[in-house]
Short mmCIF file of C-alpha atoms in Angstrom, two decimals:
data_model
loop_
_atom_site.label_atom_id
_atom_site.label_comp_id
_atom_site.label_asym_id
_atom_site.label_seq_id
_atom_site.Cartn_x
_atom_site.Cartn_y
_atom_site.Cartn_z
CA MET Y 118 22.53 2.05 3.01
CA LEU Y 119 19.17 2.56 5.07
CA PHE Y 120 17.88 4.51 2.76
CA ARG Y 121 18.64 3.27 -0.77
CA GLY Y 122 15.26 2.10 -2.91
CA VAL Y 123 13.54 3.12 0.42
CA ALA Y 124 10.66 6.28 -0.74
CA ALA Y 125 7.47 7.54 1.12
CA VAL Y 126 4.54 6.36 -0.65
CA ARG Y 127 1.43 8.35 -0.27
CA PRO Y 128 -0.88 5.60 1.00
CA VAL Y 129 -4.07 4.61 -0.70
CA ARG Y 130 -6.13 3.72 2.15
CA SER Y 131 -9.70 4.17 0.92
CA MET Y 132 -11.36 3.12 -2.26
CA LEU Y 133 -14.57 4.19 -3.41
CA TYR Y 134 -16.65 2.04 -6.10
CA VAL Y 135 -18.46 4.21 -8.43
CA PRO Y 136 -20.93 2.68 -11.08
CA GLY Y 137 -20.16 3.43 -14.14
CA ASN Y 138 -23.51 3.82 -15.02
CA SER Y 139 -24.35 6.59 -12.84
CA PRO Y 140 -23.43 10.41 -14.35
CA GLY Y 141 -24.03 11.76 -11.06
CA MET Y 142 -21.33 10.09 -9.04
CA LEU Y 143 -18.89 9.70 -11.78
CA GLN Y 144 -19.17 13.90 -12.02
CA HIS Y 145 -19.04 14.28 -8.07
CA CYS Y 146 -16.74 11.45 -7.09
CA PRO Y 147 -13.71 13.47 -6.78
CA ARG Y 148 -15.27 15.71 -4.31
CA PHE Y 149 -15.84 12.62 -1.99
CA GLY Y 150 -12.29 12.61 -0.16
CA ALA Y 151 -11.39 9.13 -1.01
CA ASP Y 152 -7.82 8.46 -1.89
CA SER Y 153 -8.69 6.52 -4.89
CA VAL Y 154 -11.54 5.60 -7.10
CA LEU Y 155 -12.75 2.86 -9.20
CA LEU Y 156 -15.09 2.99 -11.93
CA ASP Y 157 -17.06 0.16 -12.20
CA LEU Y 158 -17.86 -1.43 -15.50
CA GLU Y 159 -18.90 -4.83 -14.01
CA ASP Y 160 -21.21 -5.92 -11.25
CA SER Y 161 -22.85 -2.64 -10.64
CA VAL Y 162 -23.84 -2.06 -14.13
CA ALA Y 163 -26.57 -4.03 -15.75
CA LEU Y 164 -25.95 -6.28 -19.09
CA SER Y 165 -28.30 -3.79 -20.79
CA GLU Y 166 -26.04 -1.07 -20.16
CA LYS Y 167 -22.45 -2.04 -20.50
CA ASP Y 168 -22.03 -0.21 -23.63
CA ALA Y 169 -23.58 2.91 -22.36
CA ALA Y 170 -21.53 2.84 -19.06
CA ARG Y 171 -18.16 2.27 -21.13
CA ASP Y 172 -19.29 5.02 -23.06
CA LEU Y 173 -19.80 7.37 -19.75
CA VAL Y 174 -16.37 6.14 -18.02
CA VAL Y 175 -14.79 7.07 -21.35
CA GLU Y 176 -16.15 10.40 -21.35
CA MET Y 177 -15.38 10.87 -17.82
CA LEU Y 178 -11.36 10.03 -18.28
CA LYS Y 179 -11.00 12.02 -20.87
CA GLY Y 180 -12.89 15.05 -19.15
CA LEU Y 181 -13.12 15.09 -15.75
CA ASP Y 182 -10.24 16.75 -13.21
CA PHE Y 183 -9.47 13.83 -10.71
CA GLY Y 184 -7.06 15.80 -8.92
CA SER Y 185 -4.72 13.69 -6.98
CA LEU Y 186 -7.11 10.76 -6.75
CA VAL Y 187 -5.71 7.32 -7.88
CA VAL Y 188 -7.96 6.49 -10.64
CA THR Y 189 -8.96 2.58 -11.56
CA VAL Y 190 -11.13 1.02 -13.79
CA ARG Y 191 -12.55 -2.61 -13.08
CA VAL Y 192 -13.53 -3.98 -16.29
CA ASN Y 193 -15.94 -6.64 -16.86
CA GLY Y 194 -14.20 -10.45 -16.60
CA ALA Y 195 -12.05 -12.27 -19.00
CA ASP Y 196 -14.61 -14.60 -19.76
CA SER Y 197 -17.28 -11.87 -20.82
CA CYS Y 198 -17.71 -10.44 -23.98
CA PHE Y 199 -17.09 -7.49 -22.75
CA PHE Y 200 -13.62 -7.27 -21.65
CA GLU Y 201 -11.41 -6.54 -24.78
CA GLU Y 202 -13.78 -3.98 -25.69
CA ASP Y 203 -13.62 -2.49 -22.19
CA LEU Y 204 -9.67 -2.67 -22.38
CA ARG Y 205 -9.67 -1.28 -25.68
CA ALA Y 206 -11.57 1.69 -24.61
CA VAL Y 207 -10.03 2.89 -21.11
CA VAL Y 208 -6.71 1.97 -21.78
CA PRO Y 209 -5.83 4.57 -24.03
CA LEU Y 210 -6.64 7.08 -21.69
CA LYS Y 211 -4.07 5.73 -19.01
CA PRO Y 212 -6.11 5.38 -15.64
CA HIS Y 213 -3.51 4.45 -12.79
CA ALA Y 214 -4.62 0.83 -12.97
CA VAL Y 215 -7.33 -1.49 -14.84
CA ARG Y 216 -9.02 -3.90 -11.78
CA VAL Y 217 -9.86 -7.23 -13.44
CA PRO Y 218 -12.30 -9.37 -11.44
CA LYS Y 219 -12.29 -13.20 -10.57
CA CYS Y 220 -8.84 -13.74 -11.23
CA SER Y 221 -8.50 -17.47 -10.38
CA SER Y 222 -5.19 -18.51 -12.01
CA PRO Y 223 -2.33 -16.45 -13.69
CA GLU Y 224 -3.44 -17.12 -16.90
CA ASP Y 225 -6.50 -14.26 -16.03
CA VAL Y 226 -3.66 -11.81 -15.38
CA LEU Y 227 -1.52 -12.68 -18.23
CA LEU Y 228 -4.27 -12.34 -20.91
CA ALA Y 229 -4.85 -8.95 -19.53
CA ASP Y 230 -1.22 -7.93 -19.39
CA ARG Y 231 -1.01 -8.82 -23.15
CA LEU Y 232 -3.88 -7.06 -24.14
CA ILE Y 233 -3.17 -3.87 -22.16
CA GLY Y 234 0.37 -3.96 -23.38
CA ALA Y 235 -0.64 -4.18 -27.18
CA ILE Y 236 -3.03 -1.28 -26.98
CA GLU Y 237 -0.37 0.66 -25.13
CA GLU Y 238 2.11 -0.43 -28.37
CA GLU Y 239 -0.89 0.59 -30.54
CA HIS Y 240 -1.12 4.15 -28.98
CA GLY Y 241 2.24 5.29 -27.94
CA ILE Y 242 1.89 4.63 -24.05
CA GLU Y 243 4.81 3.24 -22.37
CA VAL Y 244 4.37 -0.97 -21.94
CA GLY Y 245 3.69 -0.86 -18.58
CA THR Y 246 2.03 2.43 -17.79
CA VAL Y 247 -1.06 0.79 -16.69
CA LYS Y 248 -1.26 -1.32 -13.89
CA ILE Y 249 -3.27 -4.61 -13.17
CA HIS Y 250 -5.09 -4.89 -10.03
CA ALA Y 251 -5.80 -8.63 -9.92
CA MET Y 252 -9.22 -8.97 -7.77
CA LEU Y 253 -9.75 -12.37 -6.02
CA GLU Y 254 -13.16 -13.58 -5.50
CA THR Y 255 -13.20 -17.16 -5.67
CA ALA Y 256 -11.37 -20.09 -3.39
CA GLU Y 257 -8.73 -20.98 -6.11
CA GLY Y 258 -7.79 -17.03 -6.52
CA VAL Y 259 -7.14 -16.81 -2.97
CA VAL Y 260 -5.01 -20.03 -2.69
CA ARG Y 261 -3.37 -18.80 -5.73
CA ALA Y 262 -2.89 -15.69 -4.66
CA ARG Y 263 0.97 -15.43 -4.83
CA GLU Y 264 1.26 -16.90 -8.10
CA ILE Y 265 -1.41 -14.37 -9.66
CA GLY Y 266 0.12 -11.66 -8.10
CA GLY Y 267 3.77 -12.92 -9.44
CA SER Y 268 2.50 -13.57 -12.37
CA CYS Y 269 3.80 -10.48 -14.17
CA GLY Y 270 5.64 -7.32 -13.38
CA ARG Y 271 2.14 -4.99 -14.46
CA VAL Y 272 0.42 -6.32 -11.24
CA SER Y 273 0.64 -3.82 -8.46
CA ALA Y 274 -2.23 -5.00 -6.06
CA LEU Y 275 -4.33 -8.05 -4.71
CA THR Y 276 -7.39 -6.93 -4.25
CA LEU Y 277 -10.44 -9.27 -1.98
CA GLY Y 278 -13.82 -9.65 -3.29
CA GLY Y 279 -15.37 -10.90 -0.23
CA GLN Y 280 -19.01 -11.10 -1.45
CA ASP Y 281 -18.33 -13.60 -4.33
CA LEU Y 282 -15.94 -15.54 -2.65
CA THR Y 283 -18.09 -16.29 0.10
CA ALA Y 284 -20.95 -17.37 -2.15
CA ASP Y 285 -17.89 -19.65 -3.83
CA MET Y 286 -17.28 -21.24 -0.60
CA GLY Y 287 -21.09 -21.63 0.22
CA VAL Y 288 -20.74 -19.70 3.60
CA SER Y 289 -22.64 -16.79 4.57
CA LYS Y 290 -21.26 -13.26 5.04
CA THR Y 291 -21.76 -12.06 8.59
CA ARG Y 292 -20.89 -8.86 10.65
CA GLU Y 293 -18.29 -9.81 12.04
CA GLY Y 294 -16.14 -11.37 9.15
CA TRP Y 295 -14.37 -14.33 10.60
CA GLU Y 296 -15.60 -16.45 7.66
CA LEU Y 297 -13.16 -14.51 5.73
CA PHE Y 298 -10.27 -14.40 7.89
CA VAL Y 299 -8.27 -16.84 6.25
CA ALA Y 300 -8.92 -15.89 3.13
CA ARG Y 301 -7.48 -11.81 4.29
CA SER Y 302 -4.57 -13.39 5.86
CA GLN Y 303 -3.42 -15.27 2.60
CA VAL Y 304 -4.30 -12.26 0.35
CA ALA Y 305 -2.45 -9.93 2.67
CA LEU Y 306 0.54 -12.23 3.06
CA ALA Y 307 0.94 -12.53 -0.54
CA ALA Y 308 0.99 -9.24 -1.76
CA ARG Y 309 3.03 -7.96 1.07
CA SER Y 310 5.52 -10.96 0.10
CA LEU Y 311 5.68 -9.26 -3.35
CA GLY Y 312 5.47 -5.78 -2.51
CA LEU Y 313 2.31 -5.27 -3.79
CA GLU Y 314 -0.69 -3.44 -2.02
CA ALA Y 315 -3.94 -5.11 -0.38
CA PHE Y 316 -6.90 -3.93 -0.87
CA ASP Y 317 -9.54 -5.18 1.41
CA THR Y 318 -13.60 -5.92 0.31
CA VAL Y 319 -16.29 -3.79 0.83
CA TYR Y 320 -18.45 -3.74 4.03
CA ALA Y 321 -21.91 -4.02 2.60
CA ASP Y 322 -24.12 -2.05 5.62
CA VAL Y 323 -23.67 1.35 4.65
CA GLU Y 324 -25.54 2.72 7.98
CA ASP Y 325 -23.23 0.54 10.29
CA HIS Y 326 -20.10 2.85 10.49
CA GLN Y 327 -19.06 1.15 13.68
CA GLY Y 328 -19.15 -2.17 12.22
CA LEU Y 329 -17.14 -0.74 9.00
CA TYR Y 330 -14.41 1.07 11.56
CA GLU Y 331 -14.02 -2.66 13.41
CA GLU Y 332 -13.66 -4.36 10.24
CA ALA Y 333 -11.08 -1.73 8.88
CA ARG Y 334 -9.11 -1.76 11.99
CA ARG Y 335 -8.62 -5.97 12.27
CA VAL Y 336 -7.66 -5.48 8.21
CA VAL Y 337 -5.45 -3.03 9.00
CA GLY Y 338 -3.84 -5.47 11.90
CA LEU Y 339 -3.65 -8.14 9.20
CA GLY Y 340 -1.37 -6.01 7.24
CA PHE Y 341 -4.05 -4.70 4.35
CA THR Y 342 -3.18 -1.64 2.74
CA GLY Y 343 -6.17 -0.05 1.96
CA LYS Y 344 -10.25 -0.94 2.15
CA ALA Y 345 -12.90 -0.63 -0.49
CA ALA Y 346 -16.04 1.30 0.23
CA ILE Y 347 -19.12 1.55 -1.90
CA HIS Y 348 -20.78 4.89 -0.45
CA PRO Y 349 -19.17 8.15 0.24
CA SER Y 350 -20.25 8.09 4.01
CA GLN Y 351 -17.74 5.38 4.86
CA ILE Y 352 -14.59 7.22 3.64
CA GLU Y 353 -13.61 8.82 6.72
CA TRP Y 354 -14.63 5.64 8.87
CA ILE Y 355 -12.10 3.86 6.85
CA HIS Y 356 -9.47 6.72 7.20
CA ARG Y 357 -10.23 6.86 11.09
CA ALA Y 358 -8.88 3.18 11.00
CA PHE Y 359 -5.90 3.54 9.53
CA VAL Y 360 -4.13 6.24 11.67
CA PRO Y 361 -1.95 4.84 13.80
CA GLU Y 362 -1.38 4.69 17.54
CA GLU Y 363 0.81 7.79 18.75
CA GLU Y 364 3.43 5.74 20.20
CA GLU Y 365 3.88 4.13 16.69
CA VAL Y 366 4.14 7.41 15.53
CA SER Y 367 6.93 8.37 18.20
CA ARG Y 368 8.86 5.13 17.31
CA ALA Y 369 8.80 5.95 13.39
CA ARG Y 370 9.94 9.37 14.37
CA ARG Y 371 12.90 7.55 16.12
CA ILE Y 372 13.74 5.40 13.47
CA VAL Y 373 13.78 7.52 10.62
CA GLU Y 374 15.72 10.47 12.65
CA ALA Y 375 18.43 7.68 13.73
CA ALA Y 376 18.41 6.36 10.12
CA ARG Y 377 19.27 9.97 8.84
CA LEU Y 378 21.71 10.36 10.96
CA ALA Y 379 23.75 6.99 9.97
CA GLU Y 380 23.37 7.67 6.67
CA ALA Y 381 24.81 11.13 7.13
CA GLU Y 382 27.89 9.43 8.89
CA GLY Y 383 28.02 6.82 6.33
CA ARG Y 384 27.49 4.18 8.96
CA GLY Y 385 24.86 0.91 7.41
CA VAL Y 386 24.04 -0.29 10.70
CA VAL Y 387 21.83 1.41 13.51
CA SER Y 388 19.44 0.35 16.51
CA VAL Y 389 16.42 1.98 17.84
CA ASP Y 390 15.52 1.07 21.49
CA GLY Y 391 17.45 -2.16 21.30
CA ARG Y 392 16.32 -3.13 18.03
CA MET Y 393 18.16 -3.26 15.17
CA VAL Y 394 16.89 -0.97 12.18
CA ASP Y 395 17.29 -2.27 8.59
CA ALA Y 396 15.71 -0.69 4.90
CA PRO Y 397 12.21 -2.58 5.31
CA VAL Y 398 11.92 -0.62 8.95
CA VAL Y 399 12.73 2.51 7.80
CA ARG Y 400 10.34 1.67 4.56
CA ARG Y 401 7.12 1.09 7.26
CA ALA Y 402 8.17 3.88 9.70
CA LEU Y 403 7.90 6.04 6.72
CA HIS Y 404 4.70 4.72 5.72
CA THR Y 405 3.46 4.91 9.45
CA LEU Y 406 4.41 9.17 9.20
CA SER Y 407 2.90 9.35 5.84
CA LEU Y 408 -0.83 7.90 7.62
CA TRP Y 409 -0.51 10.13 10.72
CA GLU Y 410 0.16 13.01 8.33
CA MET Y 411 -2.99 12.34 6.45
CA ARG Y 412 -5.18 11.63 9.45
CA GLU Y 413 -6.93 14.64 9.01
CA VAL Y 414 -7.55 14.20 5.33
#
């Protein structure tokens, strides 16, 4: 039937990076209004502060009330000496996900999956509880996005790392972001084809809110489900970009109403505005209505 396997899921439009070595930012991050926070142990933390940052993030995961926030921890890369220690510290505290940076092949994800699974077993946590966000920051990673995303069932999102990707490609990052157009399209297509979330890279100029809004609107049009932020002031502009048009909302309501009526009458086929409606269309309509309901948040 039209609603079988279909459920409204609260969208994650914004993901705020929070440096793992900043007690103030960590303490206050639940108040900034993002849908999700990413506690960062990688790029924002100097080598000399890695251990202290890990301890601080563990302390926050244990004691801070994150409310309904989706909490993700970005660990150091699989090629670093901090990778396994980061996982052993944070996985027992059951964040929603661990973001694995610089994933260039399925093997990077599978290594994380094995380690996380072993740690879950050691601590009596159901295997598969802590998800993986695979971060694609190299040309190879983007080209292999679908392989990486489909490498194990623990992966729940593909995320694009634009700063490292442009460096890997030897191109400059511009305000318009056209140098990332193909990469963004590939990541969004791969994620959506696998039923995963797709998170876009950060907008580096924290004072250019109009530029951020325009970029966020473009990635919404490409199929991204959320966008990363590096400053609390960016959250509002990202949320604005995800507000659907009223015409789209009106059509979504008609689709859901027609589908519910068809379900009640035992009909498996329904059309709205002359177009056939199936489960994916209903799922999209529910997502649109969820975004509309969150427009003031």
